[in-house]
Every structure is written in structure tokens, then in C-alpha cells.
PDB file of C-alpha atoms in Angstrom:
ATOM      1  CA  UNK A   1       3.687  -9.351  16.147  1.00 67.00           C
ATOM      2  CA  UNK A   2       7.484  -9.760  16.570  1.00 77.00           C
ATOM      3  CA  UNK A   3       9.827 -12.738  16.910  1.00 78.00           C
ATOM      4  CA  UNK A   4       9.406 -12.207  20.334  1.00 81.00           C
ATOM      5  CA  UNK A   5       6.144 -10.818  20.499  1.00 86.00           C
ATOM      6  CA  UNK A   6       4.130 -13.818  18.728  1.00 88.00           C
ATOM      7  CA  UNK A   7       5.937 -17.006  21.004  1.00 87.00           C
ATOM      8  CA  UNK A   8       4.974 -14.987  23.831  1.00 88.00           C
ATOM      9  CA  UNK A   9       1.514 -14.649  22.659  1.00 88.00           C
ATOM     10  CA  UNK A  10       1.400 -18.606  21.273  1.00 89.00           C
ATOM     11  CA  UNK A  11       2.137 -19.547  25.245  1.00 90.00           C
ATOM     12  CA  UNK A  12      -1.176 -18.145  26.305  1.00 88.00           C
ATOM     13  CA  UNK A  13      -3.368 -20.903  24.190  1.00 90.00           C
ATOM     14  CA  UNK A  14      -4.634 -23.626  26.540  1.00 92.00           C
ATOM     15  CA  UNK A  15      -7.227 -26.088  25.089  1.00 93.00           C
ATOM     16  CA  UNK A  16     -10.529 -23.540  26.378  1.00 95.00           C
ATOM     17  CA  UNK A  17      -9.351 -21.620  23.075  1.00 92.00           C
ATOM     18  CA  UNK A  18     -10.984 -22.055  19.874  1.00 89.00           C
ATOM     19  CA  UNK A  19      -9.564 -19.829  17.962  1.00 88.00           C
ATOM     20  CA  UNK A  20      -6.143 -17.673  17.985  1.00 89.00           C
ATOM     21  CA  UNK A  21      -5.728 -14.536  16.146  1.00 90.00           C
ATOM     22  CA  UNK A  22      -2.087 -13.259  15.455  1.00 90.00           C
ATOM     23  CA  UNK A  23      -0.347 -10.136  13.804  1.00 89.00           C
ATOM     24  CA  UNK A  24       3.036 -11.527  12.320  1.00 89.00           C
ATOM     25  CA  UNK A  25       5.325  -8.263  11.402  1.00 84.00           C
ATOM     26  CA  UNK A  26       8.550  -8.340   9.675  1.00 86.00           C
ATOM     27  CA  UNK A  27      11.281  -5.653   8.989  1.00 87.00           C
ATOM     28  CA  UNK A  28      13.767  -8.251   6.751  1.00 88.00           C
ATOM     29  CA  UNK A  29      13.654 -11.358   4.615  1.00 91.00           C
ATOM     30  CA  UNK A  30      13.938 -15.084   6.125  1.00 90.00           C
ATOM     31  CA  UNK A  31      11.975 -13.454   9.454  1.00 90.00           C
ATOM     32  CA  UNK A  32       8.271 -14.997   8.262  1.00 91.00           C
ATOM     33  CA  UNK A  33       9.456 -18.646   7.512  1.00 90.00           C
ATOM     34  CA  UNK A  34      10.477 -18.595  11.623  1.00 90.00           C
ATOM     35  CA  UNK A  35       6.894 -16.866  12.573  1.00 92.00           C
ATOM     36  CA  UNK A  36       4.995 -19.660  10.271  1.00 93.00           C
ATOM     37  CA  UNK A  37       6.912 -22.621  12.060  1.00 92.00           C
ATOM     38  CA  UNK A  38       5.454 -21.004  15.298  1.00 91.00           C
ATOM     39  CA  UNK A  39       1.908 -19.561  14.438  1.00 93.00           C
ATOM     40  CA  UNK A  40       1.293 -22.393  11.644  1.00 92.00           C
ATOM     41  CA  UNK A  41      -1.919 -20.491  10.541  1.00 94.00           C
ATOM     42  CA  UNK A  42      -4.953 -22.542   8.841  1.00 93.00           C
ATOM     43  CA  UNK A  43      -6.614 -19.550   8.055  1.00 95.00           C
ATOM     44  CA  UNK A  44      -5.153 -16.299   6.568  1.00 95.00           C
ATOM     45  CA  UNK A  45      -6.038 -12.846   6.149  1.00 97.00           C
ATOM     46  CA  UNK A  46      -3.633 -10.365   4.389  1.00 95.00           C
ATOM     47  CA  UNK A  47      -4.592  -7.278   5.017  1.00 91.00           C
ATOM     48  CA  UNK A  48      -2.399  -4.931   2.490  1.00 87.00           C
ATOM     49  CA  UNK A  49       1.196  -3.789   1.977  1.00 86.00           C
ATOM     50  CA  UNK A  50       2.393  -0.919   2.347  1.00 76.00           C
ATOM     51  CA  UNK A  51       5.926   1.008   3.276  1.00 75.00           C
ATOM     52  CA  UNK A  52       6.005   0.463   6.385  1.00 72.00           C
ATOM     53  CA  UNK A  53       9.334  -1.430   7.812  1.00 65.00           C
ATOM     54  CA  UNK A  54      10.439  -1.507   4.107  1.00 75.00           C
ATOM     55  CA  UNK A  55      13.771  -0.332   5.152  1.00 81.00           C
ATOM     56  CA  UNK A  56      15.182  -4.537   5.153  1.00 84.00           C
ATOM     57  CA  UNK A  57      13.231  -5.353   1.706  1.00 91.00           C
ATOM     58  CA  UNK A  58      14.805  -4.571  -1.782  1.00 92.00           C
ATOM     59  CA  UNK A  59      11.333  -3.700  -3.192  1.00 91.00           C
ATOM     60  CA  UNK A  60       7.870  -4.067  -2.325  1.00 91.00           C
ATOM     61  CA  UNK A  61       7.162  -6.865  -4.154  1.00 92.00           C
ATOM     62  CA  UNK A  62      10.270  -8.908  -1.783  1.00 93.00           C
ATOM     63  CA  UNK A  63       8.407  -7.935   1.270  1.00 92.00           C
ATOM     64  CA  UNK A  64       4.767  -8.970  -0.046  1.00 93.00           C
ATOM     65  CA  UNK A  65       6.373 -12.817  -0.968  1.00 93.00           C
ATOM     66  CA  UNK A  66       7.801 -12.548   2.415  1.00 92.00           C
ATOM     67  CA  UNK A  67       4.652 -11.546   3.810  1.00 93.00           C
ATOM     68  CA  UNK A  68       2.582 -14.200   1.622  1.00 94.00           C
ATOM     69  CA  UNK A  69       5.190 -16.544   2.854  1.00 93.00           C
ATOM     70  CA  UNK A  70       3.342 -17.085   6.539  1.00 94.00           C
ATOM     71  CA  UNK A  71       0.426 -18.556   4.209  1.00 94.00           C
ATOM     72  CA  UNK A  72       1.754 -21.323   2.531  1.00 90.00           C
ATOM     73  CA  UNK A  73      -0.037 -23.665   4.447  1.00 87.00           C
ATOM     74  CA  UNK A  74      -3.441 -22.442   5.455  1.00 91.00           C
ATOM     75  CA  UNK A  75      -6.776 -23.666   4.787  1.00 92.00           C
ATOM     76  CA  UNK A  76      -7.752 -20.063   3.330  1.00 96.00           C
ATOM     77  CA  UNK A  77      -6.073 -17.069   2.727  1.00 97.00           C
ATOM     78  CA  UNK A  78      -8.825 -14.111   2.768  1.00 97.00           C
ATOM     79  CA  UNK A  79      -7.860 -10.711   1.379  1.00 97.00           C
ATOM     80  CA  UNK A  80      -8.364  -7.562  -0.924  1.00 97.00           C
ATOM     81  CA  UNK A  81      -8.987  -8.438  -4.465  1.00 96.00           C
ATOM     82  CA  UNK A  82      -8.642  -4.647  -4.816  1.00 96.00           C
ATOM     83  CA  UNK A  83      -5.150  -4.353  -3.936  1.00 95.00           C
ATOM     84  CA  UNK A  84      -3.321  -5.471  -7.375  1.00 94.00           C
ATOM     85  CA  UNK A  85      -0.012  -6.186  -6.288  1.00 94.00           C
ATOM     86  CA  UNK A  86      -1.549  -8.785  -3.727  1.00 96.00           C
ATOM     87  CA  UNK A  87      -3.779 -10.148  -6.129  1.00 96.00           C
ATOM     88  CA  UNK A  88      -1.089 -10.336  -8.905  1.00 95.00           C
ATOM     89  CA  UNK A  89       1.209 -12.399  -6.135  1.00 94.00           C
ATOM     90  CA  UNK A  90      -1.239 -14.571  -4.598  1.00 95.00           C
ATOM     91  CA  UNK A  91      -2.334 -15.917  -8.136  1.00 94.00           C
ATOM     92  CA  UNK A  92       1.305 -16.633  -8.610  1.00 93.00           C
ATOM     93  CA  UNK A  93       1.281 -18.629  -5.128  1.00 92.00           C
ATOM     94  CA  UNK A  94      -2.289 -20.394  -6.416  1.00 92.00           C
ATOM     95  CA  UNK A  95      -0.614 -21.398  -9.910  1.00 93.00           C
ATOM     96  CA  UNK A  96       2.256 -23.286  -7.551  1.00 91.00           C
ATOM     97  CA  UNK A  97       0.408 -24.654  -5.129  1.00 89.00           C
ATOM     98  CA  UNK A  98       1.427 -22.682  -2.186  1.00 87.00           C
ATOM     99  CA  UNK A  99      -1.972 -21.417  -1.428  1.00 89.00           C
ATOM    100  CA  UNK A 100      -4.758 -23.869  -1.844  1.00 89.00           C
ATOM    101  CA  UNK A 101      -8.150 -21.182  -1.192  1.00 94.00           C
ATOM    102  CA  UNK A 102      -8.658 -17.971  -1.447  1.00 96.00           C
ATOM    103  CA  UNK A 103     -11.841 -15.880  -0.005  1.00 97.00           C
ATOM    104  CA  UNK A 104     -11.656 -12.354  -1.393  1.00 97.00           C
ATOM    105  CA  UNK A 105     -13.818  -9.127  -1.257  1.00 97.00           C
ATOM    106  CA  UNK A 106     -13.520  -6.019  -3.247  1.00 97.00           C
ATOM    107  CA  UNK A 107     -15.025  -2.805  -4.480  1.00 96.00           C
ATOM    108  CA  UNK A 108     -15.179  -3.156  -7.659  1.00 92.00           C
ATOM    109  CA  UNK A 109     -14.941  -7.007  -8.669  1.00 92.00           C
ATOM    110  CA  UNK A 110     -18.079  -8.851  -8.852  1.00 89.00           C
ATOM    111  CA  UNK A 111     -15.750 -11.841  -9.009  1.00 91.00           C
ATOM    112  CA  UNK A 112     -15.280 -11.627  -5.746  1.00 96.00           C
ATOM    113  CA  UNK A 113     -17.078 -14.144  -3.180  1.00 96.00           C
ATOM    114  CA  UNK A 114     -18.109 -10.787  -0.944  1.00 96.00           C
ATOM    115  CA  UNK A 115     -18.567  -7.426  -2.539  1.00 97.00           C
ATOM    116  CA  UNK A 116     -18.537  -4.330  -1.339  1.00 97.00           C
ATOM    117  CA  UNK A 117     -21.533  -2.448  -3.195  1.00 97.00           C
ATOM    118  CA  UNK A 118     -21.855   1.261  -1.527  1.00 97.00           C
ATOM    119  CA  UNK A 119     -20.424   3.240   1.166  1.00 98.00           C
ATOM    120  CA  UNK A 120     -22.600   5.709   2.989  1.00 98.00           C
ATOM    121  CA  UNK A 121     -20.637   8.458   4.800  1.00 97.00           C
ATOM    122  CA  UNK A 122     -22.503  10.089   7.705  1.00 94.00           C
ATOM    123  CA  UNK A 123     -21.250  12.452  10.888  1.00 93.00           C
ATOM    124  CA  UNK A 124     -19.059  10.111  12.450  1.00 91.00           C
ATOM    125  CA  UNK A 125     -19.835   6.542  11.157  1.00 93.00           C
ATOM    126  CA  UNK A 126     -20.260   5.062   7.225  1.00 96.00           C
ATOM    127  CA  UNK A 127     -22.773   2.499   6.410  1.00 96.00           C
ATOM    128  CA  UNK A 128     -21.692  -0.599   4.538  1.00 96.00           C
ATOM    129  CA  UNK A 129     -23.850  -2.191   1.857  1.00 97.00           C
ATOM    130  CA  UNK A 130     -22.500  -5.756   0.542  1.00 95.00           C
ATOM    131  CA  UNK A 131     -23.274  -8.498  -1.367  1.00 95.00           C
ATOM    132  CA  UNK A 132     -22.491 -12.197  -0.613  1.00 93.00           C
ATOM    133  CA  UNK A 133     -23.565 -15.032  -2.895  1.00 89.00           C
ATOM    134  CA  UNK A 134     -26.785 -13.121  -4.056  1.00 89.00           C
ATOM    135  CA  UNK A 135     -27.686 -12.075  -0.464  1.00 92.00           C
ATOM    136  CA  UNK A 136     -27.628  -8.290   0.237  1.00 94.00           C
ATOM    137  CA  UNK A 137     -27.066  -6.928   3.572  1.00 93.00           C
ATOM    138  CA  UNK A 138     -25.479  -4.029   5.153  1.00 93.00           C
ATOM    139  CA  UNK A 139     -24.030  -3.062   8.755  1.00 93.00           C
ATOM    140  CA  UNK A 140     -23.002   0.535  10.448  1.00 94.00           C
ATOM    141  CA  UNK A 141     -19.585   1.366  11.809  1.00 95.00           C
ATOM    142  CA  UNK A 142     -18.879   4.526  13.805  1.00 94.00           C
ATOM    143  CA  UNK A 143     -16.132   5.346  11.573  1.00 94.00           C
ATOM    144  CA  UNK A 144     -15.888   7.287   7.970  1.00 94.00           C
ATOM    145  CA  UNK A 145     -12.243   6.449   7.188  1.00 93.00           C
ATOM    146  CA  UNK A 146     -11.113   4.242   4.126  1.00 94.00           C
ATOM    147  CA  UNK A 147      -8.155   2.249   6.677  1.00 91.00           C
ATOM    148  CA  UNK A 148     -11.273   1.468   9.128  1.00 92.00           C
ATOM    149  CA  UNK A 149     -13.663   0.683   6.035  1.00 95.00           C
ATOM    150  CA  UNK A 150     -11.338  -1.956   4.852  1.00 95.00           C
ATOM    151  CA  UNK A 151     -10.585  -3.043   8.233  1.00 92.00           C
ATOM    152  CA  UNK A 152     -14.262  -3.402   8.816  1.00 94.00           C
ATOM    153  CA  UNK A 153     -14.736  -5.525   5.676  1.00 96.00           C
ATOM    154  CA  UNK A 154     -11.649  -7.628   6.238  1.00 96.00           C
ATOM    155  CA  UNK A 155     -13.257  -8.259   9.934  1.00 93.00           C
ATOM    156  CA  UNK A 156     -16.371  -9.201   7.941  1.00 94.00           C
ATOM    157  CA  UNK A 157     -15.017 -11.037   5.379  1.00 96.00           C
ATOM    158  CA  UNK A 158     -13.070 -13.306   7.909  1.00 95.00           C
ATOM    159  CA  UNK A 159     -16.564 -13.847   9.855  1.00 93.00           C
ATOM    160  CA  UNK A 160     -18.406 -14.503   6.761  1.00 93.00           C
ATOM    161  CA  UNK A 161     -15.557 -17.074   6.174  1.00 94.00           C
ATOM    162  CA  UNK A 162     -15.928 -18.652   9.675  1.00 93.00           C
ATOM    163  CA  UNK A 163     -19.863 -18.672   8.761  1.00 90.00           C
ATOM    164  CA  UNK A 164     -20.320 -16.417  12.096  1.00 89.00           C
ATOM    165  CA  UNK A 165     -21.484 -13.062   9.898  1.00 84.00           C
ATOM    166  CA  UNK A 166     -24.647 -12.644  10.867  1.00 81.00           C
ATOM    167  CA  UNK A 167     -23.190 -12.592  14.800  1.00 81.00           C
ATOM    168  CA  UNK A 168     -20.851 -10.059  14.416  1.00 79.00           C
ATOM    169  CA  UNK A 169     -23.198  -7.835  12.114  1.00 79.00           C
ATOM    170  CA  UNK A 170     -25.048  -5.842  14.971  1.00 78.00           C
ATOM    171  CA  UNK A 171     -21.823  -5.629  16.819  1.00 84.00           C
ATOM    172  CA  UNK A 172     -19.786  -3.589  14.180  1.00 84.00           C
ATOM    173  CA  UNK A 173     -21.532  -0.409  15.115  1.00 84.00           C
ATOM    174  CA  UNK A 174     -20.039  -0.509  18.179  1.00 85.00           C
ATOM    175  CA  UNK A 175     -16.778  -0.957  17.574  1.00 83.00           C
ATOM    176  CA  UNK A 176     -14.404   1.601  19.549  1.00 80.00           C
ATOM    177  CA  UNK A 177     -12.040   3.705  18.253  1.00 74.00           C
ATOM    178  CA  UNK A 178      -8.380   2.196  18.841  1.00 71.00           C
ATOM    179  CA  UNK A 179      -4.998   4.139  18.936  1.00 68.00           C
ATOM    180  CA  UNK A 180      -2.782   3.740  15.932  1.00 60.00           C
ATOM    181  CA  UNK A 181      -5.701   1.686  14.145  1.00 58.00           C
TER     182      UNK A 181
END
């Protein structure tokens, strides 16, 4: 997800691939303008912001337009609705121009394109119930955390996206549990 890390990763695309998926990380401003030249992303996802290598930024809010930054020129950029600070900035980049789409999902917006409408917490996995358009489904992971709930409905939110939800449904529940994830 470096400056290293993602050229390295770019070189392993041949023309078999369909898709790429990246993780572009900074630590200090000007370092996502060089990881957008290289990645060029058409489709987003933004997944939150947090303190994390904050140590380079001045505030939050400089690292988030940083972040944002790798975005400018995608299709779609999918996120969090939820997360205000994110949704406060990425109206500003909409209002510009910078971002042209925008494919959200929250908890408690029914604004939202996807919304998240109950979480059922059992031994060891949670149960998902969603709306989409004014279909209701739901899908099982085997986790009960909040990070692996939202990383769950990011996942399904970028499928649903991609039009590919209803593959990746039965496959959730057997996600496996990944170190430092």
C-alpha cells in the first residue's frame, strides 16, 4: 500500500486480469497524487479515517483530502455515509467536480443507495439484514465485531456496485479470520 508497495503490486497485472484491487496508504501530504498517477482507480472505496499515520498531517481533515485525493478521477467512489467527516468532504469534492458518483451505505440513512437495516449478534458470527433499492436480503459472517461489520458491508457494497452481490452473498459466511484485519 506504499510508494513502493503499490508499483510492485501494479507489475503483476497482465491482460488475464479483470479487475485490480489496491490499498494506497500515506503517512504525509503530496504522497497520494504519486499513488493516483500509478493506480489511476475507476472505482473507489474509502473505507474510513482514522489516526493512524497521522503523525505527517496537520489535522484530520488534511489527511482525509489527501486520502480523497486518489479519487479524483474514478467512475465511483463507494463509502460510509455514516462517517460525517467523509461525507461532509466528499460533498465538497461532488460540488467541484472532483468526484463524479458516489455509491454509499449506512446505518441510519435511508438516503443511502444500500442500507444497513439490523445487525444480529450470535456466538461467533452477526447476521446482516439490508436493504437495496426496495429489495431486502441478508447474509451471515463469522464475525461479531463493528471493524469486520463495516468491512463486510463495504465488501458488499462494492459487489452490489459491480452488480456481482448475489455471488458473493453465500460466500461471506465463510470468510476467515485475517491478522491485523
Amino acid at each position: 500500500n506504499s510508494q513502493l508497495g503499490v508499483p510492485l503490486s501494479i507489475w503483476g497485472i497482465g491482460a488475464e486480469h479483470d479487475l485490480g484491487i489496491f490499498e494506497a496508504g500515506i503517512s504525509r501530504p503530496g504522497e497520494m497524487s504519486a499513488l493516483q498517477k500509478i493506480i489511476r482507480p475507476t472505482i473507489g472505496l474509502i473505507t474510513n479515517i482514522g489516526e493512524a499515520h497521522s503523525d505527517g498531517f496537520v489535522s484530520i481533515e488534511e489527511k482525509l483530502k489527501e486520502k480523497l485525493s486518489l479519487f479524483n478521477e474514478t467512475e465511483v467512489l463507494i463509502y460510509c455515509k455514516d462517517h460525517v467527516l467523509i461525507e461532509n468532504q466528499i460533498k465538497e469534492k461532488l460540488k467541484e467536480g472532483k468526484i463524479k458518483t458516489v455509491f454509499c451505505w449506512s446505518r441510519y440513512s435511508t438516503e443511502a443507495d444500500l442500507v444497513l437495516t439490523k445487525v444480529e449478534k450470535q456466538e461467533g458470527y452477526s447476521t446482516l439484514f439490508l436493504r437495496i433499492s426496495s429489495v431486502e436480503l441478508s447474509f451471515t459472517i463469522p464475525f461479531i465485531d463493528e471493524a469486520a461489520i463495516e468491512n463486510a458491508m463495504h465488501c458488499f457494497a462494492v459487489s452490489s456496485y459491480l452488480g456481482v452481490a448475489n455471488d458473493v452473498l453465500s460466500d461471506m459466511q465463510d470468510l476467515p479470520p485475517l491478522s491485523m484485519r
